[in-house]
PDB file of C-alpha atoms in Angstrom:
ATOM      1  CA  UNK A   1      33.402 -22.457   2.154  1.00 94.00           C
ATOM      2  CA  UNK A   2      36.331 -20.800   0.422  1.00 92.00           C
ATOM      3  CA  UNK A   3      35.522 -17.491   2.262  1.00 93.00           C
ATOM      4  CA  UNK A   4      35.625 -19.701   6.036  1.00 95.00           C
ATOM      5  CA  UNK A   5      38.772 -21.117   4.666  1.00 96.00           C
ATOM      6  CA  UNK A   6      40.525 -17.760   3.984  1.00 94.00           C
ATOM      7  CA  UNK A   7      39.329 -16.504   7.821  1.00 95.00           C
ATOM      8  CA  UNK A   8      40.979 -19.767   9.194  1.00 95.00           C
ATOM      9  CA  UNK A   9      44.103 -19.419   7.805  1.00 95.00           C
ATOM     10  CA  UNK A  10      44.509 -16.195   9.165  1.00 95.00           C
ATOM     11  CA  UNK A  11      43.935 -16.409  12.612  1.00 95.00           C
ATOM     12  CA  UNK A  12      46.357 -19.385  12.412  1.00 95.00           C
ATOM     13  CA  UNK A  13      48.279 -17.222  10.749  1.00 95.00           C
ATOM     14  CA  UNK A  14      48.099 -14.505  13.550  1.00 95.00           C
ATOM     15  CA  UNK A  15      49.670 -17.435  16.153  1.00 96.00           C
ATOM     16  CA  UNK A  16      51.582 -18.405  14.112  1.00 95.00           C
ATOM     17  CA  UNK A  17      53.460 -14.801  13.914  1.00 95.00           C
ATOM     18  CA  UNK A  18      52.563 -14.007  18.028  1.00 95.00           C
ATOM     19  CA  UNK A  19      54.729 -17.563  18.760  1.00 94.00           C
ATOM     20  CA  UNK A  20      57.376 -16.221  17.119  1.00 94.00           C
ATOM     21  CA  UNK A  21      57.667 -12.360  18.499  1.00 95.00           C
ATOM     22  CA  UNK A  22      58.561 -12.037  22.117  1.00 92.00           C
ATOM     23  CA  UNK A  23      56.468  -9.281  24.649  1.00 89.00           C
ATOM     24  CA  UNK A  24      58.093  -7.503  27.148  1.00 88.00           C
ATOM     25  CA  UNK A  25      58.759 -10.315  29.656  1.00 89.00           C
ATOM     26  CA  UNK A  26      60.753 -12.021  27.056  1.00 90.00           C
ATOM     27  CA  UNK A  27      58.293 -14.972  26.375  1.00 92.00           C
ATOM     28  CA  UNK A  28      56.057 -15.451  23.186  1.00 94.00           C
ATOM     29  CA  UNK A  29      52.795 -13.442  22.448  1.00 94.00           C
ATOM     30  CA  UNK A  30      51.233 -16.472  21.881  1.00 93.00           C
ATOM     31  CA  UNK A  31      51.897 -19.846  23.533  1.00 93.00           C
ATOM     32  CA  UNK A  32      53.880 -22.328  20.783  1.00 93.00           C
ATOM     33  CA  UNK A  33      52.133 -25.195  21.505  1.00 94.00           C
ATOM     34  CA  UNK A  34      48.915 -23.723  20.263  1.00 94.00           C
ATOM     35  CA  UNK A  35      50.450 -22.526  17.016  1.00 93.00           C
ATOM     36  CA  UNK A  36      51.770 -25.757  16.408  1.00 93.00           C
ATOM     37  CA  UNK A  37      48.300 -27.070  17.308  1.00 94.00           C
ATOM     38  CA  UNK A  38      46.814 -24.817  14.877  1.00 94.00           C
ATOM     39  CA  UNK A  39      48.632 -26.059  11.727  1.00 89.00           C
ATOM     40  CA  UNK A  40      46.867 -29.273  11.877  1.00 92.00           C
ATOM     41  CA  UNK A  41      43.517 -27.442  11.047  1.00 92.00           C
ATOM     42  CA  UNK A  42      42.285 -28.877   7.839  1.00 92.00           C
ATOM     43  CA  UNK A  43      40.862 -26.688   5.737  1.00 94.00           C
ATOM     44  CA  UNK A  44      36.794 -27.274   4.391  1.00 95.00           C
ATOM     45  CA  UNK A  45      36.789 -29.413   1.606  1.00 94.00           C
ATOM     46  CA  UNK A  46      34.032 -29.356  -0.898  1.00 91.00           C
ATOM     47  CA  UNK A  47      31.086 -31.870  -0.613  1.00 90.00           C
ATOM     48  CA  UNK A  48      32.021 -32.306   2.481  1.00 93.00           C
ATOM     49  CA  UNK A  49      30.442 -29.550   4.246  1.00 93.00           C
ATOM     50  CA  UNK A  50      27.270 -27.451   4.704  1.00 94.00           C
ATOM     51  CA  UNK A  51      29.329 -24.217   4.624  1.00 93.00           C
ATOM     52  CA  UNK A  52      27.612 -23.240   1.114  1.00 93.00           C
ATOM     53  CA  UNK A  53      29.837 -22.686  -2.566  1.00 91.00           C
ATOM     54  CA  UNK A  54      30.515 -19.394  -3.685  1.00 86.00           C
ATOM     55  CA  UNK A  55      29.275 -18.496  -6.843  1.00 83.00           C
ATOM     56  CA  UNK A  56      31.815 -17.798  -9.510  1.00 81.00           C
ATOM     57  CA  UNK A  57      32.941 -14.035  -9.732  1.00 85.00           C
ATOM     58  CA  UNK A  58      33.502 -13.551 -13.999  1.00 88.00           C
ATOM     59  CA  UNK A  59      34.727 -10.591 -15.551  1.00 92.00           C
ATOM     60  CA  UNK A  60      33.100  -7.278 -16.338  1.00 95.00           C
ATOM     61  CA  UNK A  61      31.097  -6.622 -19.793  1.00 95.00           C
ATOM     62  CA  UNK A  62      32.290  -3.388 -21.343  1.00 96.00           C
ATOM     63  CA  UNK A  63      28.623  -2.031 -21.760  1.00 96.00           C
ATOM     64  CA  UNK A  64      28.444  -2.645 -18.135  1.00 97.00           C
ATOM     65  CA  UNK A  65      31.612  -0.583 -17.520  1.00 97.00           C
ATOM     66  CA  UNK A  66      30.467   2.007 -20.427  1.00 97.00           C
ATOM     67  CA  UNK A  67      27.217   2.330 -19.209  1.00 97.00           C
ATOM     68  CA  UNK A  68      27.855   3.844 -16.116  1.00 98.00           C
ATOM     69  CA  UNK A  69      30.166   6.472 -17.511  1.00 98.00           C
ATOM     70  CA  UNK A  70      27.555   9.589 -17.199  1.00 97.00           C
ATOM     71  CA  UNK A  71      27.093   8.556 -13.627  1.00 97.00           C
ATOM     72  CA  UNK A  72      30.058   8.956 -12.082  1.00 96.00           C
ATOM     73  CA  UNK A  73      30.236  12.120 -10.386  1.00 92.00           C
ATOM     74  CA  UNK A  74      27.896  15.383 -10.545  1.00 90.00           C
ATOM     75  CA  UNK A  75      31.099  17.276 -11.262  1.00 89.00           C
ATOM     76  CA  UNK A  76      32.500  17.465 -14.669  1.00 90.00           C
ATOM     77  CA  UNK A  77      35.739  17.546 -13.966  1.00 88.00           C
ATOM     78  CA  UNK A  78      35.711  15.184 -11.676  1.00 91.00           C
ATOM     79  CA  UNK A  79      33.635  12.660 -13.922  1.00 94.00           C
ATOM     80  CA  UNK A  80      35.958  13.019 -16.499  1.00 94.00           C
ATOM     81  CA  UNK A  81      38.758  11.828 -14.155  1.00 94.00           C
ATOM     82  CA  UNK A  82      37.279   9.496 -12.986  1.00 96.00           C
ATOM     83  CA  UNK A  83      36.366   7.800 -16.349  1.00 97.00           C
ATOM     84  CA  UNK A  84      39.835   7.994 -17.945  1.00 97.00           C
ATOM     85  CA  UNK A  85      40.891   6.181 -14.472  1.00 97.00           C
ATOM     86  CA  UNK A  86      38.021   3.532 -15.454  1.00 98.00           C
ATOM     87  CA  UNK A  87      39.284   3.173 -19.277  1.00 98.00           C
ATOM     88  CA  UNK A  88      42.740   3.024 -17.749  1.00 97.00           C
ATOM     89  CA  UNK A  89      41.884   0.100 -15.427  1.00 97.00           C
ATOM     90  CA  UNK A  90      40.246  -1.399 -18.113  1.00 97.00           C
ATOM     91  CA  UNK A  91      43.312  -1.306 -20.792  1.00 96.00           C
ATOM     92  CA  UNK A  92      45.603  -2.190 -17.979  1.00 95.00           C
ATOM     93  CA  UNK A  93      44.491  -4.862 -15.726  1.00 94.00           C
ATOM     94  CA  UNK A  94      45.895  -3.494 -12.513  1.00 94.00           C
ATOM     95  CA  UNK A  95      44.984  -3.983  -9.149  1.00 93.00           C
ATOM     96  CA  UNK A  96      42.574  -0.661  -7.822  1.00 94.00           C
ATOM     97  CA  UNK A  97      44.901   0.111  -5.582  1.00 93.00           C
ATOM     98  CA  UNK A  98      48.233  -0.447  -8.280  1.00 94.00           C
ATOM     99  CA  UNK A  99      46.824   2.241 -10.125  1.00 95.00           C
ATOM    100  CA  UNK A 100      45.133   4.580  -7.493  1.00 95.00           C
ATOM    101  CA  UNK A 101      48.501   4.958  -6.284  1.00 92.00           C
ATOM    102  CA  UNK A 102      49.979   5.390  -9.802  1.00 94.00           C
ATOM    103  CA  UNK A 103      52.714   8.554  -9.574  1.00 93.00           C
ATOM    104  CA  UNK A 104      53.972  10.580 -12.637  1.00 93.00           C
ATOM    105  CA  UNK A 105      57.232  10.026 -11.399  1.00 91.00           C
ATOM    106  CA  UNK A 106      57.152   5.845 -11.340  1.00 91.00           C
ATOM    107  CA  UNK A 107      56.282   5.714 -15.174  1.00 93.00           C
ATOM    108  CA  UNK A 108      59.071   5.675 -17.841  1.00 92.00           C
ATOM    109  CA  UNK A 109      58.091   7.551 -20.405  1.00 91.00           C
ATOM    110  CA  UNK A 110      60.133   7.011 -23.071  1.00 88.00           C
ATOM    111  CA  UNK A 111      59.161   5.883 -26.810  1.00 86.00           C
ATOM    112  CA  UNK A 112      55.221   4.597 -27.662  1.00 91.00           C
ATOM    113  CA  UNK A 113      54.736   2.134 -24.444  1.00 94.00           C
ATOM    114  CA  UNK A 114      55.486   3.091 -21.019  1.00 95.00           C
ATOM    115  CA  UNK A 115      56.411   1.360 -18.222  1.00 92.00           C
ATOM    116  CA  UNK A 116      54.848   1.746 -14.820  1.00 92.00           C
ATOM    117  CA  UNK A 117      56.737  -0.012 -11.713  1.00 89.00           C
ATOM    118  CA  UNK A 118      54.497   0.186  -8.709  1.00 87.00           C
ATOM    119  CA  UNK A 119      56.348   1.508  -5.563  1.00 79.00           C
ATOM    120  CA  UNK A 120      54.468  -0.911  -3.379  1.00 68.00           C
ATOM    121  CA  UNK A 121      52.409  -3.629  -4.318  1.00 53.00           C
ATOM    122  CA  UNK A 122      50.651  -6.920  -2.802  1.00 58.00           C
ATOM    123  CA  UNK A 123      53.785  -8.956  -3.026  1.00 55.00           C
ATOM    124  CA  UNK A 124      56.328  -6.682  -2.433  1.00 52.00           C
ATOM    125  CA  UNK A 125      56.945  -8.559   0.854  1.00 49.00           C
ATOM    126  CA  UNK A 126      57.922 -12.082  -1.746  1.00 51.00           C
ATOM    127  CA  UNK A 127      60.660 -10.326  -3.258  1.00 50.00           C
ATOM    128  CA  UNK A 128      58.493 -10.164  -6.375  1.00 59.00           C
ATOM    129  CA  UNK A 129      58.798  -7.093  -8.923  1.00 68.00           C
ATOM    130  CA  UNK A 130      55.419  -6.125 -10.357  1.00 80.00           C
ATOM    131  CA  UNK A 131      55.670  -3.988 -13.785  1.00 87.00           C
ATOM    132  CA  UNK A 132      52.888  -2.819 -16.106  1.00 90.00           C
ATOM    133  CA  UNK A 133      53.173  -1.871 -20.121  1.00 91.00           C
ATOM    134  CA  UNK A 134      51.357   0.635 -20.964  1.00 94.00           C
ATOM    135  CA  UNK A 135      50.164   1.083 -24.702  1.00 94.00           C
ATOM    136  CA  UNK A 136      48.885   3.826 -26.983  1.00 95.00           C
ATOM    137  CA  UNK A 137      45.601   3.768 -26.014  1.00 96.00           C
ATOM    138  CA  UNK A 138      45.777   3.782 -22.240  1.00 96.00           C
ATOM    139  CA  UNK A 139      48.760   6.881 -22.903  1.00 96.00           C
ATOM    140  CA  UNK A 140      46.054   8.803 -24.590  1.00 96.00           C
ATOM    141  CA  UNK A 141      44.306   8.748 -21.924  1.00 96.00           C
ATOM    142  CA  UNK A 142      46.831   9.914 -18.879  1.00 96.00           C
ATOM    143  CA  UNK A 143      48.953  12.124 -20.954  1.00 94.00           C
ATOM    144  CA  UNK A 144      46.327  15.123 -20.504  1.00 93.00           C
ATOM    145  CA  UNK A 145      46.125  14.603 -16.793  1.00 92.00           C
ATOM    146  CA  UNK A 146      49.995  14.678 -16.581  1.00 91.00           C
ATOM    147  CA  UNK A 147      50.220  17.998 -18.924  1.00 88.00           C
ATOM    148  CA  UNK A 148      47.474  20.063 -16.596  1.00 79.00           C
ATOM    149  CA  UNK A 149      48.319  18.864 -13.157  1.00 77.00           C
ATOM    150  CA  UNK A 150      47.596  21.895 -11.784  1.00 71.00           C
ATOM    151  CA  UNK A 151      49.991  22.354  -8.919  1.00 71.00           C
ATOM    152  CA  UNK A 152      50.398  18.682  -8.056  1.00 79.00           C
ATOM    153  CA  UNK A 153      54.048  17.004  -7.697  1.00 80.00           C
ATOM    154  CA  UNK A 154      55.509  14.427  -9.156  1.00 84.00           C
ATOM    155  CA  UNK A 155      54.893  12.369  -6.135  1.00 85.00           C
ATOM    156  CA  UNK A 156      50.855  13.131  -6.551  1.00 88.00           C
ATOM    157  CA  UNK A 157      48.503  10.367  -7.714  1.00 91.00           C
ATOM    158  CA  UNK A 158      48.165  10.324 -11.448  1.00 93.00           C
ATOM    159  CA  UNK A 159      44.424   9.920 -10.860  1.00 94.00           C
ATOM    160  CA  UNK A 160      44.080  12.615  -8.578  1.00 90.00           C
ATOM    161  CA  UNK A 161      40.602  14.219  -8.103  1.00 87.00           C
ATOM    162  CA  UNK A 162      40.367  18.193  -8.386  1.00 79.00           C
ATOM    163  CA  UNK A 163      38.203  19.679  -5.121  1.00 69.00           C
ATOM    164  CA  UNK A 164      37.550  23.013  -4.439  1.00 61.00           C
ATOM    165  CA  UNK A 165      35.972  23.321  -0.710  1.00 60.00           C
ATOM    166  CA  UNK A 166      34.857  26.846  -0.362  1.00 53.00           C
ATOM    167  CA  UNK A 167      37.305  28.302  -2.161  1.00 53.00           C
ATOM    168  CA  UNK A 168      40.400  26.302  -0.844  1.00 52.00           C
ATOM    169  CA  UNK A 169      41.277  23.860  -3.764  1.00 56.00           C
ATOM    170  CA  UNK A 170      42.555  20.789  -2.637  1.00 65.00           C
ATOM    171  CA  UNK A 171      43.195  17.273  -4.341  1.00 71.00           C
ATOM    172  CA  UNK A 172      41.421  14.193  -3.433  1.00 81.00           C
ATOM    173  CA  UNK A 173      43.245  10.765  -3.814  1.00 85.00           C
ATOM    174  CA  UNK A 174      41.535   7.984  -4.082  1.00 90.00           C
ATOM    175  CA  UNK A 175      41.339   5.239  -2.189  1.00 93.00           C
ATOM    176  CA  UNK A 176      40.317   1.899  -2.908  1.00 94.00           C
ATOM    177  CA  UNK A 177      37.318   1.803  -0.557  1.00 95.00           C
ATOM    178  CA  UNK A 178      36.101   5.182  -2.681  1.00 94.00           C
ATOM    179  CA  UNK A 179      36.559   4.056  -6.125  1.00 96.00           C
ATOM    180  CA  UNK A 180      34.989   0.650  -5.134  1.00 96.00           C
ATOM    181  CA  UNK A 181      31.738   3.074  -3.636  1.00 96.00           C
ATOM    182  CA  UNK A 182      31.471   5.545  -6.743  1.00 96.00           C
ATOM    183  CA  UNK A 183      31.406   2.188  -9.281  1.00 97.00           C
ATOM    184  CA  UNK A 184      28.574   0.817  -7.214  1.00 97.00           C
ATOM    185  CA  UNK A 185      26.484   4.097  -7.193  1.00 97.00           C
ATOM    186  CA  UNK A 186      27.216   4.373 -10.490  1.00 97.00           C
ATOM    187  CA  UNK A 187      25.950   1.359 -11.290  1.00 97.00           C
ATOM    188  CA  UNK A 188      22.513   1.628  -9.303  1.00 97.00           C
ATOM    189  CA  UNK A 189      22.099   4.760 -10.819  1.00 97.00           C
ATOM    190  CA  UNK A 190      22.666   3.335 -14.387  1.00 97.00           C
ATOM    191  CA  UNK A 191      20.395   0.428 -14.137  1.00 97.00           C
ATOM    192  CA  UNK A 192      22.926  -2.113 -14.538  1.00 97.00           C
ATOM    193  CA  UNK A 193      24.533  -5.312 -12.638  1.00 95.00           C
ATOM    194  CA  UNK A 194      26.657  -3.624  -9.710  1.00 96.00           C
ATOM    195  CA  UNK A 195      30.553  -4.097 -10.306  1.00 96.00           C
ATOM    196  CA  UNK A 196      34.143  -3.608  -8.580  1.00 95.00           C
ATOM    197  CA  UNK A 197      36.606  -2.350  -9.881  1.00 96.00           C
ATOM    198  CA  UNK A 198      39.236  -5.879  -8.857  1.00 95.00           C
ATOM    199  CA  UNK A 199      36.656  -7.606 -11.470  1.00 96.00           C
ATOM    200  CA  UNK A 200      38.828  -5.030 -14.222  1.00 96.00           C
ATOM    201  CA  UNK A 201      41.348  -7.157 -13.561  1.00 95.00           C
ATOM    202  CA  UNK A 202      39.627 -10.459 -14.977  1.00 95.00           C
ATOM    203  CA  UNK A 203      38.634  -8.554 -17.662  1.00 96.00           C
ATOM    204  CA  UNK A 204      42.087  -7.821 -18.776  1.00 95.00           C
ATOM    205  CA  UNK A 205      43.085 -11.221 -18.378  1.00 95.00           C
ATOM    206  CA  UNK A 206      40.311 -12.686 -19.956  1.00 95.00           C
ATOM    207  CA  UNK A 207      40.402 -10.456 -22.658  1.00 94.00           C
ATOM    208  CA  UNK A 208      43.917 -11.140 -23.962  1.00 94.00           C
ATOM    209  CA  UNK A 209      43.317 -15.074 -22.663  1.00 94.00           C
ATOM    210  CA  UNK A 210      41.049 -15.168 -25.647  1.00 93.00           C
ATOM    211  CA  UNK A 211      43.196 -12.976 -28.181  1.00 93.00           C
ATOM    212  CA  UNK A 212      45.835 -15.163 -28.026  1.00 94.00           C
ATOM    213  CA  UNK A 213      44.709 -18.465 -27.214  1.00 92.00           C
ATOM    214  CA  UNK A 214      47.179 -18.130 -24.047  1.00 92.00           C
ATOM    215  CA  UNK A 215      46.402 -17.997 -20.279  1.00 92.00           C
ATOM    216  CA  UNK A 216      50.150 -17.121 -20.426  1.00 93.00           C
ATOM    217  CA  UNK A 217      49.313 -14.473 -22.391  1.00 94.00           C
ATOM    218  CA  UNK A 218      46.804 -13.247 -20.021  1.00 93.00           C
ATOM    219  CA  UNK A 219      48.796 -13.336 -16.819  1.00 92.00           C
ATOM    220  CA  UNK A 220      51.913 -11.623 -18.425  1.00 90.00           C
ATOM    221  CA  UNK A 221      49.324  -8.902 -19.497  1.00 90.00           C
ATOM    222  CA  UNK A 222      48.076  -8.339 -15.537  1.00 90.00           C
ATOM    223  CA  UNK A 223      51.879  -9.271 -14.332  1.00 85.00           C
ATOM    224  CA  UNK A 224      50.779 -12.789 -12.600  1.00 86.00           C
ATOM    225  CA  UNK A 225      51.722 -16.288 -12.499  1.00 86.00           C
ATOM    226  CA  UNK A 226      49.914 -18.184 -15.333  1.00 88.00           C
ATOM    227  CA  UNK A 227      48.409 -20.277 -12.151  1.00 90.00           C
ATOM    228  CA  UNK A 228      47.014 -17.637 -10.466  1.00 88.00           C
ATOM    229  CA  UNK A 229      45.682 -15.800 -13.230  1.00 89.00           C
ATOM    230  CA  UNK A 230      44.076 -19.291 -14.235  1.00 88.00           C
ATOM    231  CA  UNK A 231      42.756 -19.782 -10.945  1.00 86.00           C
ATOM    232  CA  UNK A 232      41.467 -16.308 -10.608  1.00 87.00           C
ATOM    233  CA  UNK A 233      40.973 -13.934 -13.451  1.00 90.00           C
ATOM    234  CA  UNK A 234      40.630 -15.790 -16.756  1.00 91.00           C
ATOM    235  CA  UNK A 235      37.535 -16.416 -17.169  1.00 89.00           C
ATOM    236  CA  UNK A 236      36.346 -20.593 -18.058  1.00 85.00           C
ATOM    237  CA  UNK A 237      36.219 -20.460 -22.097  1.00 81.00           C
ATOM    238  CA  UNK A 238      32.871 -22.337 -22.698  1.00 75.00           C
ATOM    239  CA  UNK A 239      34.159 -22.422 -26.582  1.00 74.00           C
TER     240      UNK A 239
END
């Protein structure tokens, strides 16, 4: 139901922004009349439908997340990358593609917690500033990859994966759709309940949720609203 609802919106949505932009004859992409039309469409409510529930997406276990850690890639070096970006994501709560896109040069470095300001993020286009803290234990983790960067700028991916293609070493950055893929091999290949790497995210939230009694707490932690983090990442507490 929820996922119908989301697909709805956008293609009113889509009107919506083709009544407003004008083609090369001057008049609207899209006629006004049927945008206007189109905001009237109610949205599925539940019970009141067919269009099924979806089940309730919880966080990730760590022994889930730990488990798959051999798995990763047949390369050493690029396993090992890989799994500090993992522990990372884990310590951090960002979004995959927040910290795929992580640059040496966007993190302030100075004193025991740094502070990583995303150059783009998902609502960049709101005005909204997005920063992450990051502590001792998730510094541990990048400073190697920022001392032996091995030709790579500033402006290269913090998380960059070494590849050497007959010879010709290149870098490989990650994308989103990638990380998502080598998770879910890894987890087939470890025996254990497939994962993405967004569910990270609820962890995080969940995770400090709990620590502090505080869905506050938890959405400061992930930099979201307390509503939306409530809605979407902290997990129910059964306790």
């Amino acid at each position: 139901r929820e996922t119908v609802n989301k697909y709805a919106w956008v293609v009113c949505s889509m009107f919506a922004w083709g009544a407003s932009q004008l083609g090369a004859n001057r008049k609207p992409l899209a006629p006004p009349s049927v945008a206007d039309m189109l905001v009237r469409v109610r949205k599925l409510k539940a019970g009141r439908t067919s269009a099924p529930e979806s089940v309730p997406v919880e966080s990730v276990k760590w022994s889930d997340v730990e488990a798959i850690f051999p798995h990763l890639h047949a390369d050493e070096k690029r396993r090992a990358v890989i799994e500090s970006l993992i522990r990372v994501h884990w310590l951090t709560g960002m979004r995959p593609s927040e910290i795929l896109s992580m640059r040496p040069c966007d993190i302030s470095r100075d004193g025991d917690t740094w502070h990583y300001r995303p150059a783009r993020h998902k609502n960049q286009h709101r005005s909204l500033s997005l920063e992450y803290w990051i502590g001792p234990n998730a510094i541990s983790l990048i400073r190697p990859l920022l001392a032996n960067r091995m030709g790579l700028s500033d402006d290269d991916p913090v998380f960059a994966l070494p590849r050497v293609d007959r010879g010709n070493s290149k870098i490989w950055r990650l994308q989103p759709s990638n990380y998502r893929r080598i998770v879910h091999d890894a987890c087939v290949a470890a025996g254990v309940p497939p994962w993405y790497p967004h569910r990270l995210r609820k962890s995080r939230a969940t995770e400090v949720a709990r620590y502090y009694q505080s869905d506050t707490h938890g959405a400061s932690a992930i930099g979201d609203s307390p509503d939306t983090a409530r809605k979407h990442y902290i997990d129910p507490d059964r306790e």
